[in-house]
JSON list of C-alpha atoms in Angstrom, two decimals:
[
{"chain": "A", "resi": 38, "resn": "SER", "atom": "CA", "xyz": [30.05, -9.79, -5.92]},
{"chain": "A", "resi": 39, "resn": "ALA", "atom": "CA", "xyz": [27.44, -8.94, -2.57]},
{"chain": "A", "resi": 40, "resn": "VAL", "atom": "CA", "xyz": [26.44, -5.27, -1.49]},
{"chain": "A", "resi": 41, "resn": "ILE", "atom": "CA", "xyz": [25.95, -5.18, 1.87]},
{"chain": "A", "resi": 42, "resn": "SER", "atom": "CA", "xyz": [24.88, -1.55, 4.61]},
{"chain": "A", "resi": 43, "resn": "GLN", "atom": "CA", "xyz": [25.44, -1.10, 8.23]},
{"chain": "A", "resi": 44, "resn": "LYS", "atom": "CA", "xyz": [23.42, 0.70, 9.72]},
{"chain": "A", "resi": 45, "resn": "PRO", "atom": "CA", "xyz": [24.39, 3.12, 11.95]},
{"chain": "A", "resi": 46, "resn": "SER", "atom": "CA", "xyz": [26.94, 4.03, 10.03]},
{"chain": "A", "resi": 47, "resn": "ARG", "atom": "CA", "xyz": [27.98, 5.58, 13.40]},
{"chain": "A", "resi": 48, "resn": "ASP", "atom": "CA", "xyz": [27.61, 6.32, 16.92]},
{"chain": "A", "resi": 49, "resn": "ILE", "atom": "CA", "xyz": [28.22, 7.45, 19.66]},
{"chain": "A", "resi": 50, "resn": "CYS", "atom": "CA", "xyz": [26.53, 6.32, 23.68]},
{"chain": "A", "resi": 51, "resn": "GLN", "atom": "CA", "xyz": [26.68, 6.64, 26.43]},
{"chain": "A", "resi": 52, "resn": "ARG", "atom": "CA", "xyz": [28.68, 2.98, 29.69]},
{"chain": "A", "resi": 53, "resn": "GLY", "atom": "CA", "xyz": [25.07, 0.80, 30.87]},
{"chain": "A", "resi": 54, "resn": "THR", "atom": "CA", "xyz": [23.26, 1.32, 27.49]},
{"chain": "A", "resi": 55, "resn": "SER", "atom": "CA", "xyz": [22.78, -1.14, 24.14]},
{"chain": "A", "resi": 56, "resn": "LEU", "atom": "CA", "xyz": [23.05, -0.68, 21.28]},
{"chain": "A", "resi": 57, "resn": "THR", "atom": "CA", "xyz": [21.94, -2.89, 17.99]},
{"chain": "A", "resi": 58, "resn": "ILE", "atom": "CA", "xyz": [22.78, -2.81, 14.01]},
{"chain": "A", "resi": 59, "resn": "GLN", "atom": "CA", "xyz": [21.55, -4.32, 11.31]},
{"chain": "A", "resi": 60, "resn": "CYS", "atom": "CA", "xyz": [24.04, -5.53, 8.45]},
{"chain": "A", "resi": 61, "resn": "GLN", "atom": "CA", "xyz": [21.23, -6.35, 4.89]},
{"chain": "A", "resi": 62, "resn": "VAL", "atom": "CA", "xyz": [22.63, -8.23, 2.49]},
{"chain": "A", "resi": 63, "resn": "ASP", "atom": "CA", "xyz": [21.52, -7.58, -1.59]},
{"chain": "A", "resi": 64, "resn": "SER", "atom": "CA", "xyz": [21.42, -11.15, -2.08]},
{"chain": "A", "resi": 65, "resn": "GLN", "atom": "CA", "xyz": [20.32, -14.27, -0.04]},
{"chain": "A", "resi": 66, "resn": "VAL", "atom": "CA", "xyz": [23.56, -15.83, 2.07]},
{"chain": "A", "resi": 67, "resn": "THR", "atom": "CA", "xyz": [24.26, -18.94, 3.75]},
{"chain": "A", "resi": 68, "resn": "MET", "atom": "CA", "xyz": [27.68, -17.38, 5.82]},
{"chain": "A", "resi": 69, "resn": "MET", "atom": "CA", "xyz": [26.94, -14.29, 7.64]},
{"chain": "A", "resi": 70, "resn": "PHE", "atom": "CA", "xyz": [29.70, -13.18, 10.20]},
{"chain": "A", "resi": 71, "resn": "TRP", "atom": "CA", "xyz": [30.42, -10.25, 13.06]},
{"chain": "A", "resi": 72, "resn": "TYR", "atom": "CA", "xyz": [34.00, -8.95, 13.50]},
{"chain": "A", "resi": 73, "resn": "ARG", "atom": "CA", "xyz": [35.20, -7.06, 15.90]},
{"chain": "A", "resi": 74, "resn": "GLN", "atom": "CA", "xyz": [38.55, -4.35, 14.21]},
{"chain": "A", "resi": 75, "resn": "GLN", "atom": "CA", "xyz": [39.62, -2.27, 17.59]},
{"chain": "A", "resi": 76, "resn": "PRO", "atom": "CA", "xyz": [41.31, 0.98, 16.87]},
{"chain": "A", "resi": 77, "resn": "GLY", "atom": "CA", "xyz": [44.51, 0.82, 15.08]},
{"chain": "A", "resi": 78, "resn": "GLN", "atom": "CA", "xyz": [44.80, -3.04, 14.78]},
{"chain": "A", "resi": 79, "resn": "SER", "atom": "CA", "xyz": [42.97, -5.84, 13.21]},
{"chain": "A", "resi": 80, "resn": "LEU", "atom": "CA", "xyz": [40.38, -8.29, 12.68]},
{"chain": "A", "resi": 81, "resn": "THR", "atom": "CA", "xyz": [38.74, -10.57, 15.61]},
{"chain": "A", "resi": 82, "resn": "LEU", "atom": "CA", "xyz": [35.98, -12.85, 14.63]},
{"chain": "A", "resi": 83, "resn": "ILE", "atom": "CA", "xyz": [33.20, -12.37, 17.19]},
{"chain": "A", "resi": 84, "resn": "ALA", "atom": "CA", "xyz": [30.70, -14.91, 16.48]},
{"chain": "A", "resi": 85, "resn": "THR", "atom": "CA", "xyz": [29.50, -17.00, 13.15]},
{"chain": "A", "resi": 86, "resn": "ALA", "atom": "CA", "xyz": [25.12, -16.00, 12.05]},
{"chain": "A", "resi": 87, "resn": "ASN", "atom": "CA", "xyz": [23.84, -18.90, 11.25]},
{"chain": "A", "resi": 88, "resn": "GLN", "atom": "CA", "xyz": [19.77, -18.71, 10.24]},
{"chain": "A", "resi": 89, "resn": "GLY", "atom": "CA", "xyz": [16.96, -20.22, 12.08]},
{"chain": "A", "resi": 90, "resn": "SER", "atom": "CA", "xyz": [20.46, -21.46, 14.93]},
{"chain": "A", "resi": 91, "resn": "GLU", "atom": "CA", "xyz": [21.89, -19.59, 17.65]},
{"chain": "A", "resi": 92, "resn": "ALA", "atom": "CA", "xyz": [24.63, -18.22, 16.26]},
{"chain": "A", "resi": 93, "resn": "THR", "atom": "CA", "xyz": [28.07, -19.12, 17.07]},
{"chain": "A", "resi": 94, "resn": "TYR", "atom": "CA", "xyz": [30.89, -17.68, 19.48]},
{"chain": "A", "resi": 95, "resn": "GLU", "atom": "CA", "xyz": [34.58, -17.54, 19.39]},
{"chain": "A", "resi": 96, "resn": "SER", "atom": "CA", "xyz": [35.91, -17.80, 22.93]},
{"chain": "A", "resi": 97, "resn": "GLY", "atom": "CA", "xyz": [35.69, -14.16, 24.99]},
{"chain": "A", "resi": 98, "resn": "PHE", "atom": "CA", "xyz": [32.68, -13.35, 23.52]},
{"chain": "A", "resi": 99, "resn": "VAL", "atom": "CA", "xyz": [29.31, -14.31, 24.76]},
{"chain": "A", "resi": 100, "resn": "ILE", "atom": "CA", "xyz": [26.14, -14.41, 23.76]},
{"chain": "A", "resi": 101, "resn": "ASP", "atom": "CA", "xyz": [24.46, -12.37, 26.95]},
{"chain": "A", "resi": 102, "resn": "LYS", "atom": "CA", "xyz": [27.59, -9.55, 24.93]},
{"chain": "A", "resi": 103, "resn": "PHE", "atom": "CA", "xyz": [27.01, -9.79, 21.87]},
{"chain": "A", "resi": 104, "resn": "PRO", "atom": "CA", "xyz": [23.14, -11.08, 21.24]},
{"chain": "A", "resi": 105, "resn": "ILE", "atom": "CA", "xyz": [22.91, -11.78, 17.36]},
{"chain": "A", "resi": 106, "resn": "SER", "atom": "CA", "xyz": [19.72, -12.76, 15.69]},
{"chain": "A", "resi": 107, "resn": "ARG", "atom": "CA", "xyz": [19.31, -14.20, 12.23]},
{"chain": "A", "resi": 108, "resn": "PRO", "atom": "CA", "xyz": [16.06, -13.68, 10.68]},
{"chain": "A", "resi": 109, "resn": "ASN", "atom": "CA", "xyz": [16.62, -14.52, 7.67]},
{"chain": "A", "resi": 110, "resn": "LEU", "atom": "CA", "xyz": [18.87, -14.95, 5.14]},
{"chain": "A", "resi": 111, "resn": "THR", "atom": "CA", "xyz": [19.84, -12.19, 3.72]},
{"chain": "A", "resi": 112, "resn": "PHE", "atom": "CA", "xyz": [19.59, -9.95, 7.43]},
{"chain": "A", "resi": 113, "resn": "SER", "atom": "CA", "xyz": [21.01, -9.92, 11.13]},
{"chain": "A", "resi": 114, "resn": "THR", "atom": "CA", "xyz": [22.06, -7.87, 13.81]},
{"chain": "A", "resi": 115, "resn": "LEU", "atom": "CA", "xyz": [24.25, -7.53, 16.56]},
{"chain": "A", "resi": 116, "resn": "THR", "atom": "CA", "xyz": [23.38, -5.99, 19.89]},
{"chain": "A", "resi": 117, "resn": "VAL", "atom": "CA", "xyz": [26.53, -4.94, 22.00]},
{"chain": "A", "resi": 118, "resn": "SER", "atom": "CA", "xyz": [25.02, -4.89, 25.78]},
{"chain": "A", "resi": 119, "resn": "ASN", "atom": "CA", "xyz": [26.08, -2.83, 28.25]},
{"chain": "A", "resi": 120, "resn": "MET", "atom": "CA", "xyz": [28.29, -0.73, 27.07]},
{"chain": "A", "resi": 121, "resn": "SER", "atom": "CA", "xyz": [31.47, 0.47, 28.09]},
{"chain": "A", "resi": 122, "resn": "PRO", "atom": "CA", "xyz": [35.35, 2.83, 27.07]},
{"chain": "A", "resi": 123, "resn": "GLU", "atom": "CA", "xyz": [36.16, -1.02, 25.70]},
{"chain": "A", "resi": 124, "resn": "ASP", "atom": "CA", "xyz": [33.17, -1.52, 23.65]},
{"chain": "A", "resi": 125, "resn": "SER", "atom": "CA", "xyz": [34.31, 1.40, 21.09]},
{"chain": "A", "resi": 126, "resn": "SER", "atom": "CA", "xyz": [35.06, 0.07, 18.07]},
{"chain": "A", "resi": 127, "resn": "ILE", "atom": "CA", "xyz": [34.85, -0.75, 14.52]},
{"chain": "A", "resi": 128, "resn": "TYR", "atom": "CA", "xyz": [31.64, -3.36, 14.06]},
{"chain": "A", "resi": 129, "resn": "LEU", "atom": "CA", "xyz": [32.06, -5.03, 10.73]},
{"chain": "A", "resi": 130, "resn": "CYS", "atom": "CA", "xyz": [29.01, -7.30, 9.13]},
{"chain": "A", "resi": 131, "resn": "SER", "atom": "CA", "xyz": [30.61, -10.21, 6.86]},
{"chain": "A", "resi": 132, "resn": "VAL", "atom": "CA", "xyz": [28.96, -12.25, 4.20]},
{"chain": "A", "resi": 133, "resn": "ALA", "atom": "CA", "xyz": [30.41, -16.28, 2.36]},
{"chain": "A", "resi": 134, "resn": "GLY", "atom": "CA", "xyz": [30.05, -15.25, -1.23]},
{"chain": "A", "resi": 135, "resn": "LYS", "atom": "CA", "xyz": [29.40, -18.41, -3.65]},
{"chain": "A", "resi": 136, "resn": "ALA", "atom": "CA", "xyz": [32.95, -19.37, -4.50]},
{"chain": "A", "resi": 137, "resn": "ASP", "atom": "CA", "xyz": [33.36, -19.17, -0.96]},
{"chain": "A", "resi": 138, "resn": "GLU", "atom": "CA", "xyz": [34.84, -15.79, -0.52]},
{"chain": "A", "resi": 139, "resn": "GLN", "atom": "CA", "xyz": [34.49, -13.14, 1.84]},
{"chain": "A", "resi": 140, "resn": "PHE", "atom": "CA", "xyz": [32.76, -10.09, 1.96]},
{"chain": "A", "resi": 141, "resn": "PHE", "atom": "CA", "xyz": [33.34, -6.43, 3.89]},
{"chain": "A", "resi": 142, "resn": "GLY", "atom": "CA", "xyz": [30.32, -3.88, 4.98]},
{"chain": "A", "resi": 143, "resn": "PRO", "atom": "CA", "xyz": [31.33, -0.33, 5.08]},
{"chain": "A", "resi": 144, "resn": "GLY", "atom": "CA", "xyz": [31.71, -1.05, 9.79]},
{"chain": "A", "resi": 145, "resn": "THR", "atom": "CA", "xyz": [29.31, 0.53, 12.11]},
{"chain": "A", "resi": 146, "resn": "ARG", "atom": "CA", "xyz": [31.98, 2.77, 14.29]},
{"chain": "A", "resi": 147, "resn": "LEU", "atom": "CA", "xyz": [31.25, 2.58, 17.70]},
{"chain": "A", "resi": 148, "resn": "THR", "atom": "CA", "xyz": [31.93, 5.28, 20.72]},
{"chain": "A", "resi": 149, "resn": "VAL", "atom": "CA", "xyz": [30.65, 4.56, 24.12]},
{"chain": "A", "resi": 150, "resn": "LEU", "atom": "CA", "xyz": [32.27, 7.78, 26.78]},
{"chain": "B", "resi": 181, "resn": "GLY", "atom": "CA", "xyz": [44.90, -23.03, 15.80]},
{"chain": "B", "resi": 182, "resn": "GLU", "atom": "CA", "xyz": [46.08, -21.22, 12.56]},
{"chain": "B", "resi": 183, "resn": "ASN", "atom": "CA", "xyz": [48.32, -17.67, 13.14]},
{"chain": "B", "resi": 184, "resn": "VAL", "atom": "CA", "xyz": [49.02, -15.58, 10.50]},
{"chain": "B", "resi": 185, "resn": "GLU", "atom": "CA", "xyz": [52.13, -13.40, 10.69]},
{"chain": "B", "resi": 186, "resn": "GLN", "atom": "CA", "xyz": [52.36, -9.09, 8.93]},
{"chain": "B", "resi": 187, "resn": "HIS", "atom": "CA", "xyz": [55.34, -7.96, 7.78]},
{"chain": "B", "resi": 188, "resn": "PRO", "atom": "CA", "xyz": [56.65, -5.17, 7.35]},
{"chain": "B", "resi": 189, "resn": "SER", "atom": "CA", "xyz": [53.77, -3.43, 9.59]},
{"chain": "B", "resi": 190, "resn": "THR", "atom": "CA", "xyz": [54.62, 0.13, 7.72]},
{"chain": "B", "resi": 191, "resn": "LEU", "atom": "CA", "xyz": [56.10, 0.22, 4.37]},
{"chain": "B", "resi": 192, "resn": "SER", "atom": "CA", "xyz": [56.82, 3.60, 2.29]},
{"chain": "B", "resi": 193, "resn": "VAL", "atom": "CA", "xyz": [57.25, 3.49, -1.43]},
{"chain": "B", "resi": 194, "resn": "GLN", "atom": "CA", "xyz": [57.30, 6.84, -3.44]},
{"chain": "B", "resi": 195, "resn": "GLU", "atom": "CA", "xyz": [54.87, 6.48, -6.53]},
{"chain": "B", "resi": 196, "resn": "GLY", "atom": "CA", "xyz": [56.41, 4.10, -9.18]},
{"chain": "B", "resi": 197, "resn": "ASP", "atom": "CA", "xyz": [58.49, 1.79, -6.74]},
{"chain": "B", "resi": 198, "resn": "SER", "atom": "CA", "xyz": [56.79, -1.57, -6.09]},
{"chain": "B", "resi": 199, "resn": "ALA", "atom": "CA", "xyz": [55.48, -2.65, -3.01]},
{"chain": "B", "resi": 200, "resn": "VAL", "atom": "CA", "xyz": [55.84, -6.03, -1.15]},
{"chain": "B", "resi": 201, "resn": "ILE", "atom": "CA", "xyz": [54.05, -7.51, 1.41]},
{"chain": "B", "resi": 202, "resn": "LYS", "atom": "CA", "xyz": [54.33, -10.96, 3.34]},
{"chain": "B", "resi": 203, "resn": "CYS", "atom": "CA", "xyz": [52.21, -12.77, 5.56]},
{"chain": "B", "resi": 204, "resn": "THR", "atom": "CA", "xyz": [52.87, -16.88, 7.04]},
{"chain": "B", "resi": 205, "resn": "TYR", "atom": "CA", "xyz": [50.49, -18.93, 8.92]},
{"chain": "B", "resi": 206, "resn": "SER", "atom": "CA", "xyz": [51.71, -22.14, 11.23]},
{"chain": "B", "resi": 207, "resn": "ASP", "atom": "CA", "xyz": [48.32, -24.67, 10.22]},
{"chain": "B", "resi": 208, "resn": "SER", "atom": "CA", "xyz": [49.86, -26.50, 6.83]},
{"chain": "B", "resi": 209, "resn": "ALA", "atom": "CA", "xyz": [45.36, -27.39, 6.09]},
{"chain": "B", "resi": 210, "resn": "SER", "atom": "CA", "xyz": [45.47, -24.00, 5.27]},
{"chain": "B", "resi": 211, "resn": "ASN", "atom": "CA", "xyz": [44.10, -23.35, 1.78]},
{"chain": "B", "resi": 212, "resn": "TYR", "atom": "CA", "xyz": [42.91, -19.88, 1.65]},
{"chain": "B", "resi": 213, "resn": "PHE", "atom": "CA", "xyz": [45.09, -16.89, 1.58]},
{"chain": "B", "resi": 214, "resn": "PRO", "atom": "CA", "xyz": [42.52, -13.53, 0.79]},
{"chain": "B", "resi": 215, "resn": "TRP", "atom": "CA", "xyz": [44.04, -10.04, 0.26]},
{"chain": "B", "resi": 216, "resn": "TYR", "atom": "CA", "xyz": [41.93, -6.64, 1.78]},
{"chain": "B", "resi": 217, "resn": "LYS", "atom": "CA", "xyz": [42.75, -3.33, 1.16]},
{"chain": "B", "resi": 218, "resn": "GLN", "atom": "CA", "xyz": [40.89, -1.37, 4.51]},
{"chain": "B", "resi": 219, "resn": "GLU", "atom": "CA", "xyz": [40.24, 2.54, 3.34]},
{"chain": "B", "resi": 220, "resn": "LEU", "atom": "CA", "xyz": [39.95, 4.80, 5.48]},
{"chain": "B", "resi": 221, "resn": "GLY", "atom": "CA", "xyz": [36.53, 5.21, 7.34]},
{"chain": "B", "resi": 222, "resn": "LYS", "atom": "CA", "xyz": [35.43, 2.27, 5.46]},
{"chain": "B", "resi": 223, "resn": "GLY", "atom": "CA", "xyz": [35.70, -1.37, 4.92]},
{"chain": "B", "resi": 224, "resn": "PRO", "atom": "CA", "xyz": [37.65, -3.78, 4.23]},
{"chain": "B", "resi": 225, "resn": "GLN", "atom": "CA", "xyz": [37.56, -4.30, 0.31]},
{"chain": "B", "resi": 226, "resn": "LEU", "atom": "CA", "xyz": [39.20, -7.93, -1.61]},
{"chain": "B", "resi": 227, "resn": "ILE", "atom": "CA", "xyz": [41.42, -7.17, -3.38]},
{"chain": "B", "resi": 228, "resn": "ILE", "atom": "CA", "xyz": [42.54, -11.03, -4.56]},
{"chain": "B", "resi": 229, "resn": "ASP", "atom": "CA", "xyz": [42.97, -14.17, -3.30]},
{"chain": "B", "resi": 230, "resn": "ILE", "atom": "CA", "xyz": [44.40, -17.17, -4.33]},
{"chain": "B", "resi": 231, "resn": "ARG", "atom": "CA", "xyz": [43.43, -20.93, -3.32]},
{"chain": "B", "resi": 232, "resn": "SER", "atom": "CA", "xyz": [46.50, -23.87, -2.14]},
{"chain": "B", "resi": 233, "resn": "ASN", "atom": "CA", "xyz": [45.99, -25.13, -5.46]},
{"chain": "B", "resi": 234, "resn": "VAL", "atom": "CA", "xyz": [47.06, -22.59, -7.36]},
{"chain": "B", "resi": 235, "resn": "GLY", "atom": "CA", "xyz": [50.72, -20.49, -7.13]},
{"chain": "B", "resi": 236, "resn": "GLU", "atom": "CA", "xyz": [50.33, -17.58, -8.47]},
{"chain": "B", "resi": 237, "resn": "LYS", "atom": "CA", "xyz": [47.29, -15.25, -9.44]},
{"chain": "B", "resi": 238, "resn": "LYS", "atom": "CA", "xyz": [47.98, -11.42, -10.82]},
{"chain": "B", "resi": 239, "resn": "ASP", "atom": "CA", "xyz": [45.00, -9.10, -11.73]},
{"chain": "B", "resi": 240, "resn": "GLN", "atom": "CA", "xyz": [46.52, -6.77, -13.37]},
{"chain": "B", "resi": 241, "resn": "ARG", "atom": "CA", "xyz": [49.24, -4.67, -10.93]},
{"chain": "B", "resi": 242, "resn": "ILE", "atom": "CA", "xyz": [48.44, -6.47, -8.07]},
{"chain": "B", "resi": 243, "resn": "ALA", "atom": "CA", "xyz": [49.23, -10.20, -7.74]},
{"chain": "B", "resi": 244, "resn": "VAL", "atom": "CA", "xyz": [49.59, -12.62, -4.57]},
{"chain": "B", "resi": 245, "resn": "THR", "atom": "CA", "xyz": [52.15, -15.59, -4.88]},
{"chain": "B", "resi": 246, "resn": "LEU", "atom": "CA", "xyz": [51.86, -18.76, -3.07]},
{"chain": "B", "resi": 247, "resn": "ASN", "atom": "CA", "xyz": [54.92, -20.81, -1.15]},
{"chain": "B", "resi": 248, "resn": "LYS", "atom": "CA", "xyz": [52.77, -24.47, 0.27]},
{"chain": "B", "resi": 249, "resn": "THR", "atom": "CA", "xyz": [55.81, -25.85, 1.29]},
{"chain": "B", "resi": 250, "resn": "ALA", "atom": "CA", "xyz": [57.29, -22.76, 3.39]},
{"chain": "B", "resi": 251, "resn": "LYS", "atom": "CA", "xyz": [54.10, -21.50, 4.84]},
{"chain": "B", "resi": 252, "resn": "HIS", "atom": "CA", "xyz": [54.47, -17.84, 3.20]},
{"chain": "B", "resi": 253, "resn": "PHE", "atom": "CA", "xyz": [52.48, -16.22, 0.37]},
{"chain": "B", "resi": 254, "resn": "SER", "atom": "CA", "xyz": [53.28, -12.36, -0.43]},
{"chain": "B", "resi": 255, "resn": "LEU", "atom": "CA", "xyz": [51.07, -9.77, -2.33]},
{"chain": "B", "resi": 256, "resn": "HIS", "atom": "CA", "xyz": [52.97, -7.87, -4.83]},
{"chain": "B", "resi": 257, "resn": "ILE", "atom": "CA", "xyz": [52.30, -4.21, -6.05]},
{"chain": "B", "resi": 258, "resn": "THR", "atom": "CA", "xyz": [53.87, -2.59, -8.80]},
{"chain": "B", "resi": 259, "resn": "GLU", "atom": "CA", "xyz": [53.59, 1.00, -10.61]},
{"chain": "B", "resi": 260, "resn": "THR", "atom": "CA", "xyz": [52.11, 1.59, -6.77]},
{"chain": "B", "resi": 261, "resn": "GLN", "atom": "CA", "xyz": [49.97, 4.68, -7.17]},
{"chain": "B", "resi": 262, "resn": "PRO", "atom": "CA", "xyz": [48.72, 7.22, -4.19]},
{"chain": "B", "resi": 263, "resn": "GLU", "atom": "CA", "xyz": [45.32, 5.77, -4.18]},
{"chain": "B", "resi": 264, "resn": "ASP", "atom": "CA", "xyz": [47.03, 2.30, -2.84]},
{"chain": "B", "resi": 265, "resn": "SER", "atom": "CA", "xyz": [47.13, 3.96, 0.43]},
{"chain": "B", "resi": 266, "resn": "ALA", "atom": "CA", "xyz": [46.08, 2.05, 2.87]},
{"chain": "B", "resi": 267, "resn": "VAL", "atom": "CA", "xyz": [45.73, -0.50, 5.49]},
{"chain": "B", "resi": 268, "resn": "TYR", "atom": "CA", "xyz": [46.24, -4.45, 3.43]},
{"chain": "B", "resi": 269, "resn": "PHE", "atom": "CA", "xyz": [44.92, -7.27, 5.62]},
{"chain": "B", "resi": 270, "resn": "CYS", "atom": "CA", "xyz": [46.17, -11.08, 4.61]},
{"chain": "B", "resi": 271, "resn": "ALA", "atom": "CA", "xyz": [44.70, -13.93, 5.83]},
{"chain": "B", "resi": 272, "resn": "ALA", "atom": "CA", "xyz": [44.49, -17.79, 6.59]},
{"chain": "B", "resi": 273, "resn": "ARG", "atom": "CA", "xyz": [41.89, -19.85, 5.93]},
{"chain": "B", "resi": 274, "resn": "PRO", "atom": "CA", "xyz": [42.20, -24.01, 6.61]},
{"chain": "B", "resi": 275, "resn": "ASN", "atom": "CA", "xyz": [39.96, -26.35, 5.19]},
{"chain": "B", "resi": 276, "resn": "SER", "atom": "CA", "xyz": [36.54, -25.65, 3.02]},
{"chain": "B", "resi": 277, "resn": "GLY", "atom": "CA", "xyz": [33.25, -24.13, 3.83]},
{"chain": "B", "resi": 278, "resn": "TYR", "atom": "CA", "xyz": [32.71, -23.72, 7.24]},
{"chain": "B", "resi": 279, "resn": "SER", "atom": "CA", "xyz": [35.74, -22.51, 8.31]},
{"chain": "B", "resi": 280, "resn": "THR", "atom": "CA", "xyz": [36.90, -18.26, 9.83]},
{"chain": "B", "resi": 281, "resn": "LEU", "atom": "CA", "xyz": [39.48, -16.26, 8.73]},
{"chain": "B", "resi": 282, "resn": "THR", "atom": "CA", "xyz": [42.80, -16.09, 10.31]},
{"chain": "B", "resi": 283, "resn": "PHE", "atom": "CA", "xyz": [43.82, -12.14, 10.41]},
{"chain": "B", "resi": 284, "resn": "GLY", "atom": "CA", "xyz": [47.37, -11.03, 10.27]},
{"chain": "B", "resi": 285, "resn": "LYS", "atom": "CA", "xyz": [47.77, -7.77, 12.46]},
{"chain": "B", "resi": 286, "resn": "GLY", "atom": "CA", "xyz": [47.98, -5.63, 8.52]},
{"chain": "B", "resi": 287, "resn": "THR", "atom": "CA", "xyz": [50.88, -3.01, 6.34]},
{"chain": "B", "resi": 288, "resn": "MET", "atom": "CA", "xyz": [49.52, -0.21, 6.35]},
{"chain": "B", "resi": 289, "resn": "LEU", "atom": "CA", "xyz": [51.05, 1.63, 3.10]},
{"chain": "B", "resi": 290, "resn": "LEU", "atom": "CA", "xyz": [52.43, 5.03, 2.43]},
{"chain": "B", "resi": 291, "resn": "VAL", "atom": "CA", "xyz": [52.46, 5.78, -1.00]},
{"chain": "B", "resi": 292, "resn": "SER", "atom": "CA", "xyz": [54.55, 9.16, -2.28]},
{"chain": "B", "resi": 293, "resn": "PRO", "atom": "CA", "xyz": [53.20, 11.17, -5.02]}
]
């Protein structure tokens, strides 16, 4: 399985600011995904990050709020913009493996005050 | 779109007992069903998965069964141990390739010594 790392592992931010989360994979992968997990809840897909093209966003998520970059096949970033306390969540990076399974990173725990 | 229901939401067992978590899905086109274990403070870990051409799959103490006619699949953990305590998520994915996972709401499993 792929080894996925995320930075930062956690952060406390002030409302109105932005945070960029990095995801690094130890091998080249075609599909990368960004999820949000609100406290005590399940996983919700934010967007699929495609290398060389714009990310594909799910209903309820927009590029202005969650801009995503995918400069190569091993790296992606998710920015949470103009944060409010409702953005306090765990943000998870995920990649598709060779057999089309999905692996998750350790997550970034965000608290917005 | 796909809808995945997961039961129970919490499950308490004694060490050594078996635990069963059940999920139902709505889209008959779904053909990939993974299970994830999420320990506190960590990202979800893929523990076992099953594809629609198989009815049952085992890996040591864990097994997954699939009934495509009834559109349900289950996770079975035998000889539970305290380290099995975690939140377990089921998921389903229609088709293959670039389709995305739909997750159940999760089951918190507590194994008491």
